[in-house]
Tab-separated table of C-alpha atoms in Angstrom:
chain	number	residue	atom	x	y	z
A	6	MET	CA	102.152	126.936	117.537
A	7	PHE	CA	103.709	128.716	120.516
A	8	ASN	CA	100.448	128.311	122.405
A	9	LYS	CA	100.741	124.478	122.192
A	10	MET	CA	104.475	123.810	122.353
A	11	ARG	CA	107.319	125.001	124.531
A	12	SER	CA	110.339	126.271	122.682
A	13	PRO	CA	113.633	124.578	123.687
A	14	TRP	CA	114.902	127.509	125.699
A	15	MET	CA	111.675	127.468	127.799
A	16	GLU	CA	112.824	124.154	129.279
A	17	THR	CA	115.474	126.134	131.154
A	18	TYR	CA	112.896	128.536	132.552
A	19	HIS	CA	112.396	126.781	135.883
A	20	TYR	CA	116.156	126.930	136.571
A	21	PHE	CA	115.909	130.699	136.992
A	22	SER	CA	112.371	131.524	138.066
A	23	SER	CA	108.876	130.163	138.340
A	24	SER	CA	105.389	131.571	138.072
A	25	ALA	CA	102.362	130.447	140.038
A	26	ASP	CA	98.651	130.801	139.595
A	27	GLY	CA	97.525	134.252	140.775
A	28	ASN	CA	94.653	132.591	142.594
A	29	GLN	CA	97.049	130.605	144.709
A	30	THR	CA	98.446	131.999	148.003
A	31	ASP	CA	102.181	132.237	148.475
A	32	SER	CA	102.125	129.788	151.354
A	33	ALA	CA	100.522	127.126	149.143
A	34	VAL	CA	103.353	127.096	146.568
A	35	PHE	CA	106.558	128.355	148.223
A	36	GLY	CA	107.578	125.016	149.617
A	37	GLN	CA	107.133	123.151	146.337
A	38	ILE	CA	108.874	125.836	144.343
A	39	LEU	CA	112.005	125.694	146.584
A	40	SER	CA	112.022	121.902	146.489
A	41	SER	CA	111.789	121.845	142.695
A	42	PHE	CA	114.543	124.417	142.353
A	43	LYS	CA	116.855	122.402	144.575
A	44	GLN	CA	116.257	119.301	142.391
A	45	GLN	CA	117.255	121.171	139.266
A	46	LEU	CA	120.214	123.034	140.633
A	47	ASN	CA	122.003	121.104	143.377
A	48	LEU	CA	123.759	124.020	145.105
A	49	ASP	CA	124.791	124.338	148.745
A	50	SER	CA	122.610	127.397	149.346
A	51	LEU	CA	120.438	128.977	152.001
A	52	PHE	CA	116.889	129.764	150.917
A	53	VAL	CA	115.540	132.998	152.371
A	54	ALA	CA	111.827	133.807	152.386
A	55	ASP	CA	109.250	135.895	154.201
A	56	SER	CA	106.596	134.503	156.588
A	57	ALA	CA	104.504	133.026	153.726
A	58	LEU	CA	106.917	130.144	153.612
A	59	TYR	CA	106.580	129.357	157.322
A	60	THR	CA	103.801	126.802	157.457
A	61	ALA	CA	103.875	123.257	158.901
A	62	LYS	CA	103.240	121.830	155.398
A	63	ASN	CA	106.056	123.822	153.781
A	64	LEU	CA	108.559	123.076	156.514
A	65	GLU	CA	107.935	119.376	155.983
A	66	ILE	CA	108.494	119.731	152.206
A	67	ILE	CA	111.752	121.640	152.598
A	68	LYS	CA	113.109	119.819	155.647
A	69	ASN	CA	116.195	118.634	153.645
A	70	LEU	CA	117.006	122.184	152.474
A	71	LYS	CA	118.712	124.964	154.406
A	72	TRP	CA	116.220	127.783	154.940
A	73	LEU	CA	115.784	131.088	156.786
A	74	SER	CA	112.287	132.518	157.205
A	75	ARG	CA	110.329	135.030	159.179
A	76	VAL	CA	107.868	133.411	161.626
A	77	PRO	CA	104.300	134.728	161.434
A	78	LEU	CA	103.143	136.092	164.798
A	79	GLY	CA	99.793	134.450	164.213
A	80	ILE	CA	101.402	131.289	165.583
A	81	LYS	CA	100.566	131.160	169.270
A	82	GLN	CA	104.029	129.969	170.307
A	83	ALA	CA	105.616	132.958	168.507
A	84	LYS	CA	103.207	135.474	169.939
A	85	ASN	CA	103.713	134.232	173.457
A	86	LEU	CA	107.529	134.231	173.046
A	87	ILE	CA	107.868	137.894	171.989
A	88	SER	CA	105.533	139.051	174.755
A	89	GLN	CA	107.288	137.053	177.487
A	90	LEU	CA	110.977	137.788	176.791
A	91	SER	CA	112.393	140.322	179.214
A	92	GLU	CA	114.738	143.140	178.292
A	93	ALA	CA	117.631	141.329	180.046
A	94	GLU	CA	117.377	138.380	177.700
A	95	PHE	CA	118.407	140.427	174.649
A	96	VAL	CA	121.932	140.877	173.306
A	97	GLU	CA	123.117	143.926	171.368
A	98	SER	CA	123.623	143.054	167.709
A	99	LYS	CA	126.680	144.110	165.672
A	100	ILE	CA	124.163	145.643	163.330
A	101	PRO	CA	123.330	149.134	164.740
A	102	GLY	CA	119.752	149.550	165.978
A	103	TYR	CA	119.069	145.848	166.628
A	104	ARG	CA	119.044	143.425	169.620
A	105	TRP	CA	118.381	139.740	169.535
A	106	SER	CA	117.596	136.715	171.748
A	107	GLN	CA	118.301	133.241	170.473
A	108	GLN	CA	115.834	130.470	171.264
A	109	TYR	CA	115.205	126.923	170.124
A	110	SER	CA	111.961	125.463	168.750
A	111	ASP	CA	110.585	122.224	167.269
A	112	TYR	CA	107.603	123.737	165.520
A	113	ALA	CA	106.009	121.312	163.071
A	114	GLY	CA	108.414	118.660	164.355
A	115	ILE	CA	111.420	120.422	162.703
A	116	PRO	CA	114.381	121.301	165.050
A	117	GLN	CA	115.208	124.927	164.433
A	118	ARG	CA	116.663	128.092	165.903
A	119	TRP	CA	114.417	131.105	166.521
A	120	LEU	CA	115.945	134.531	166.663
A	121	VAL	CA	113.748	137.097	168.380
A	122	VAL	CA	114.832	140.459	166.967
A	123	GLU	CA	114.064	143.873	168.322
A	124	SER	CA	114.471	146.870	166.035
A	125	SER	CA	114.799	150.295	167.781
A	126	VAL	CA	113.378	152.081	164.715
A	127	ARG	CA	110.459	149.731	164.437
A	128	ARG	CA	109.918	149.923	168.265
A	129	GLN	CA	109.564	153.713	168.135
A	130	ALA	CA	107.092	153.414	165.248
A	131	ASP	CA	105.118	150.753	167.170
A	132	LEU	CA	104.980	152.922	170.270
A	133	ARG	CA	103.559	155.805	168.289
A	134	ARG	CA	101.018	153.460	166.750
A	135	ILE	CA	100.013	152.102	170.145
A	136	GLU	CA	99.482	155.596	171.523
A	137	LYS	CA	97.211	156.517	168.663
A	138	GLU	CA	95.378	153.199	168.814
A	139	ILE	CA	94.666	153.651	172.591
A	140	GLN	CA	93.062	157.042	171.958
A	141	LYS	CA	90.972	155.738	169.093
A	142	LEU	CA	89.813	152.599	170.902
A	143	GLU	CA	88.922	154.580	174.038
A	144	GLN	CA	86.402	156.656	172.022
A	145	GLU	CA	84.946	153.498	170.565
A	146	ALA	CA	84.769	151.883	174.012
A	147	ARG	CA	82.904	154.822	175.452
A	148	GLN	CA	80.421	154.744	172.576
A	149	LYS	CA	79.748	151.038	173.176
A	150	LEU	CA	79.322	151.598	176.902
A	151	ARG	CA	76.779	154.354	176.248
A	152	GLN	CA	74.814	152.034	174.001
A	153	LEU	CA	74.872	149.298	176.597
A	154	SER	CA	73.806	151.622	179.402
A	155	LEU	CA	70.634	152.410	177.466
A	156	GLN	CA	69.563	148.768	177.358
A	157	LYS	CA	67.081	147.350	179.825
A	158	PHE	CA	67.855	144.055	181.522
A	159	ALA	CA	65.420	141.731	183.181
A	160	CYS	CA	67.678	140.999	186.199
A	161	GLU	CA	70.928	142.162	187.773
A	162	PRO	CA	73.006	139.057	186.729
A	163	ASP	CA	72.108	139.666	183.083
A	164	ALA	CA	73.293	143.236	183.281
A	165	LEU	CA	76.548	142.268	184.974
A	166	GLU	CA	77.186	139.485	182.422
A	167	ALA	CA	76.680	141.885	179.558
A	168	ALA	CA	79.242	144.241	181.118
A	169	ILE	CA	81.807	141.431	181.535
A	170	GLN	CA	81.377	140.355	177.908
A	171	LEU	CA	81.797	143.898	176.615
A	172	SER	CA	84.891	144.478	178.753
A	173	SER	CA	86.446	141.253	177.375
A	174	LYS	CA	86.287	142.666	173.879
A	175	PHE	CA	88.374	145.753	174.634
A	176	LYS	CA	92.057	145.618	173.639
A	177	TYR	CA	93.565	148.303	175.875
A	178	HIS	CA	90.669	149.127	178.259
A	179	LYS	CA	88.411	147.518	180.843
A	180	LEU	CA	85.140	148.286	182.673
A	181	THR	CA	85.476	149.100	186.414
A	182	HIS	CA	82.964	149.977	189.178
A	183	ILE	CA	80.388	147.920	187.450
A	184	HIS	CA	76.997	147.860	189.041
A	185	ALA	CA	73.319	147.499	187.964
A	186	THR	CA	70.571	149.782	189.237
A	187	SER	CA	66.941	148.899	189.239
A	188	PHE	CA	64.350	151.214	187.836
A	189	THR	CA	60.579	151.311	187.424
A	190	SER	CA	59.073	152.402	184.077
A	191	VAL	CA	56.570	155.250	183.964
A	192	LYS	CA	54.090	152.878	182.436
A	193	LYS	CA	52.524	150.672	185.087
A	194	THR	CA	52.208	147.829	182.609
A	195	ASP	CA	56.034	147.550	182.201
A	196	LYS	CA	57.983	145.276	184.497
A	197	PRO	CA	60.804	146.614	186.651
A	198	GLY	CA	64.251	146.306	185.097
A	199	TYR	CA	67.933	146.996	185.506
A	200	LYS	CA	70.376	149.374	183.840
A	201	LEU	CA	74.062	149.122	183.771
A	202	GLN	CA	76.552	151.694	185.043
A	203	ALA	CA	80.370	151.421	184.740
A	204	ASN	CA	83.562	153.362	184.210
A	205	ILE	CA	86.184	152.866	181.478
A	206	GLU	CA	89.856	152.695	182.454
A	207	ILE	CA	93.050	151.767	180.677
A	208	ASP	CA	94.116	148.152	181.139
A	209	HIS	CA	97.712	148.883	182.052
A	210	GLN	CA	98.676	145.214	181.991
A	211	ALA	CA	97.439	144.867	178.381
A	212	VAL	CA	99.289	148.014	177.377
A	213	ALA	CA	102.424	146.894	179.089
A	214	ARG	CA	102.366	143.576	177.156
A	215	GLU	CA	101.909	145.393	173.880
A	216	ILE	CA	104.775	147.765	174.680
A	217	GLN	CA	107.018	144.854	175.691
A	218	GLN	CA	106.607	143.104	172.324
A	219	SER	CA	106.769	146.305	170.232
A	220	GLY	CA	109.453	146.369	167.591
A	221	ARG	CA	110.000	142.616	167.788
A	222	PHE	CA	109.828	139.931	165.147
A	223	ILE	CA	111.120	136.345	164.866
A	224	LEU	CA	113.453	134.736	162.312
A	225	ALA	CA	113.768	130.933	162.087
A	226	THR	CA	116.282	128.639	160.458
A	227	ASN	CA	116.954	124.894	160.464
A	228	VAL	CA	120.740	125.634	160.417
A	229	LEU	CA	121.343	124.683	164.027
A	230	ASP	CA	125.097	125.376	164.007
A	231	SER	CA	125.710	128.987	165.184
A	232	ASP	CA	129.226	128.854	163.774
A	233	GLU	CA	127.776	128.263	160.293
A	234	LEU	CA	125.038	130.916	160.606
A	235	ASP	CA	125.435	133.109	163.681
A	236	PRO	CA	122.539	135.358	164.889
A	237	ASP	CA	124.000	138.586	163.332
A	238	LYS	CA	124.457	136.747	160.027
A	239	MET	CA	120.858	135.495	160.213
A	240	LEU	CA	119.594	139.042	160.562
A	241	SER	CA	121.858	140.572	157.874
A	242	THR	CA	121.016	137.759	155.457
A	243	TYR	CA	117.293	138.204	155.938
A	244	LYS	CA	117.598	141.989	155.504
A	245	GLN	CA	119.254	141.402	152.091
A	246	GLN	CA	115.929	139.964	150.903
A	247	GLN	CA	114.694	143.602	150.799
A	248	SER	CA	117.001	144.416	147.916
A	249	ALA	CA	115.434	141.598	145.823
A	250	GLU	CA	111.923	142.793	146.691
A	251	ARG	CA	112.870	146.359	145.674
A	252	GLY	CA	114.095	145.013	142.384
A	253	PHE	CA	110.640	143.675	141.509
A	254	SER	CA	108.882	146.918	142.638
A	255	PHE	CA	109.131	148.168	139.047
A	256	LEU	CA	106.172	145.867	138.225
A	257	LYS	CA	103.963	148.293	140.240
A	258	ASP	CA	105.335	151.345	138.523
A	259	PRO	CA	102.605	152.843	136.326
A	260	LEU	CA	105.290	153.780	133.757
A	261	PHE	CA	105.979	150.092	133.160
A	262	PHE	CA	102.344	149.457	132.021
A	263	THR	CA	102.369	145.898	133.483
A	264	ASP	CA	98.670	146.082	134.154
A	265	SER	CA	97.946	146.824	130.507
A	266	VAL	CA	99.703	143.706	129.192
A	267	PHE	CA	97.374	140.836	128.257
A	268	LEU	CA	98.638	137.418	127.294
A	269	LYS	CA	96.301	134.625	126.279
A	270	SER	CA	98.231	131.531	127.366
A	271	SER	CA	100.116	130.535	130.545
A	272	GLU	CA	103.142	129.730	128.398
A	273	ARG	CA	103.359	133.299	127.137
A	274	ILE	CA	102.993	134.612	130.684
A	275	GLU	CA	105.869	132.377	131.753
A	276	SER	CA	107.954	133.548	128.828
A	277	LEU	CA	107.372	137.203	129.640
A	278	ALA	CA	108.170	136.505	133.349
A	279	LEU	CA	111.480	134.891	132.322
A	280	ILE	CA	112.388	137.845	130.073
A	281	MET	CA	111.543	140.272	132.853
A	282	GLY	CA	113.618	138.271	135.286
A	283	LEU	CA	116.614	138.293	132.978
A	284	CYS	CA	116.225	142.014	132.414
A	285	LEU	CA	116.147	142.554	136.165
A	286	LEU	CA	119.317	140.477	136.440
A	287	VAL	CA	121.150	142.517	133.873
A	288	TYR	CA	119.852	145.738	135.483
A	289	THR	CA	121.009	144.654	138.948
A	290	LEU	CA	124.480	143.590	137.747
A	291	ALA	CA	124.979	146.899	135.959
A	292	GLN	CA	123.898	148.918	138.957
A	293	ARG	CA	126.155	146.819	141.192
A	294	HIS	CA	129.094	147.373	138.821
A	295	LEU	CA	128.542	151.143	138.744
A	296	ARG	CA	128.372	151.382	142.547
A	297	SER	CA	131.481	149.257	142.957
A	298	ARG	CA	133.457	151.389	140.531
A	299	LEU	CA	132.326	154.545	142.360
A	300	VAL	CA	133.492	153.136	145.664
A	301	GLN	CA	136.871	152.008	144.174
A	302	SER	CA	137.367	155.405	142.622
A	303	GLN	CA	136.133	157.293	145.730
A	304	ALA	CA	133.792	159.203	143.418
A	305	LYS	CA	130.169	160.236	143.516
A	306	LEU	CA	127.471	161.207	141.074
A	307	LYS	CA	124.511	163.536	141.390
A	308	ASN	CA	121.179	162.010	142.216
A	309	GLN	CA	117.649	163.286	141.400
A	310	LEU	CA	117.972	166.010	144.031
A	311	GLY	CA	121.358	167.125	142.760
A	312	GLN	CA	123.126	165.733	145.750
A	313	LEU	CA	126.265	163.609	145.424
A	314	THR	CA	125.968	159.954	146.153
A	315	ALA	CA	127.959	156.747	145.686
A	316	ARG	CA	124.817	154.704	145.394
A	317	PRO	CA	122.832	156.040	142.392
A	318	THR	CA	120.082	153.944	140.925
A	319	LEU	CA	120.525	152.717	137.357
A	320	ARG	CA	117.038	153.955	136.580
A	321	TRP	CA	118.223	157.510	137.282
A	322	ILE	CA	121.315	156.999	135.149
A	323	PHE	CA	119.023	155.909	132.280
A	324	GLN	CA	116.971	159.075	132.663
A	325	CYS	CA	120.198	161.122	132.536
A	326	PHE	CA	120.854	159.709	129.069
A	327	GLN	CA	117.348	160.195	127.580
A	328	ALA	CA	118.519	163.221	125.547
A	329	VAL	CA	121.446	161.312	123.926
A	330	HIS	CA	120.848	160.381	120.271
A	331	LEU	CA	122.673	158.544	117.477
A	332	LEU	CA	122.939	160.629	114.307
A	333	THR	CA	124.095	159.446	110.897
A	334	ILE	CA	125.261	162.275	108.619
A	335	SER	CA	126.747	161.382	105.272
A	336	SER	CA	127.174	157.780	106.446
A	337	VAL	CA	129.111	159.023	109.481
A	338	LYS	CA	127.726	158.081	112.833
A	339	GLN	CA	127.829	160.674	115.605
A	340	ILE	CA	126.512	160.819	119.147
A	341	SER	CA	124.774	164.020	120.194
A	342	ASN	CA	124.464	165.597	123.642
A	343	LEU	CA	127.355	163.744	125.281
A	344	THR	CA	128.038	166.324	127.994
A	345	ASP	CA	130.926	166.303	130.343
A	346	GLU	CA	128.712	164.928	133.068
A	347	ARG	CA	127.469	162.057	130.891
A	348	LEU	CA	131.067	161.312	129.774
A	349	GLN	CA	132.019	161.124	133.463
A	350	ILE	CA	129.204	158.585	134.096
A	351	LEU	CA	130.312	156.475	131.173
A	352	SER	CA	133.859	156.335	132.519
A	353	PHE	CA	132.591	154.076	135.275
A	354	PHE	CA	131.185	151.519	132.881
A	355	PRO	CA	133.184	148.863	130.914
A	356	ASN	CA	134.394	149.353	127.352
A	357	THR	CA	131.669	147.124	125.995
A	358	CYS	CA	129.104	149.674	127.195
A	359	ARG	CA	131.146	152.740	126.186
A	360	SER	CA	131.407	151.375	122.640
A	361	TYR	CA	127.691	152.025	122.136
A	362	TYR	CA	128.555	155.696	122.401
A	363	LEU	CA	131.454	155.423	119.938
A	364	LEU	CA	134.003	155.768	122.737
A	365	ASP	CA	137.268	153.823	123.054
């Protein structure tokens, strides 16, 4: 029966979460999901998403919603912008390690603000990547040049054209001192030909452009009023998305056995997704409560490494209580292995939680 009919509580499912076909790309469904959510819960909210949302089609669908999204650098306008902005056009953010430059755009016919953000940490990582990439690509370029120099060309223009085409394919390098030399084969029946000679040098302009755009990404929003959503708030709000993504990382944990769960119907998959979402909500609220109490009490707990922290994960707290058991002896319930450390942890939770351990 469950395969054919939705239970009444399933009708509330789309208020909290929504599942899409695994064969669909995120960009194909994000816009419609946000639009449907807004129709069901009419809240004055800002929708935050990664670059999968940012397509012309999705922006048209959600043009009446407030949104904040990352701009994919595959868009020519975005790629040109981050490579052309000079250092002087950036402002230090209130968030340490970041700078930004605010621009305006009408991509897909939607008026919006673009915030070009430069991260110092990401910039250093990009510079290391560029250095390694230059070394790797130089070896590949030399190999391709050796292969080309072994080829025989019928005329000098053909040889020079082949060199120009090869040089255009290099990312950080170019061919210089290009010239073709004629040669005569040992066999008298063979026609004279030309072989190519050239040097490989670093294309300093290409490297400079890559360095200039390193560590940069673009955020976009249709909230045009900076007083309502200033640049620093745009950045901090987008960064908060990472906490939601980390929450769902448990799905990839082999201990969760998600890949071993098989459900026959789409309704059951949606039901399981809703249950998992609700569990994650409870988990997040409990973790937030614990961390807030620790901050209020100016207290810390030991983490997995035995170091004191005010931001323990609830997963670690669960592991700390794995050896706790409920015993019933002569109809009397008792809790075993409640050590002083575990009692201290429980002191930061509400009475409703402590009651499970026969406390208070």
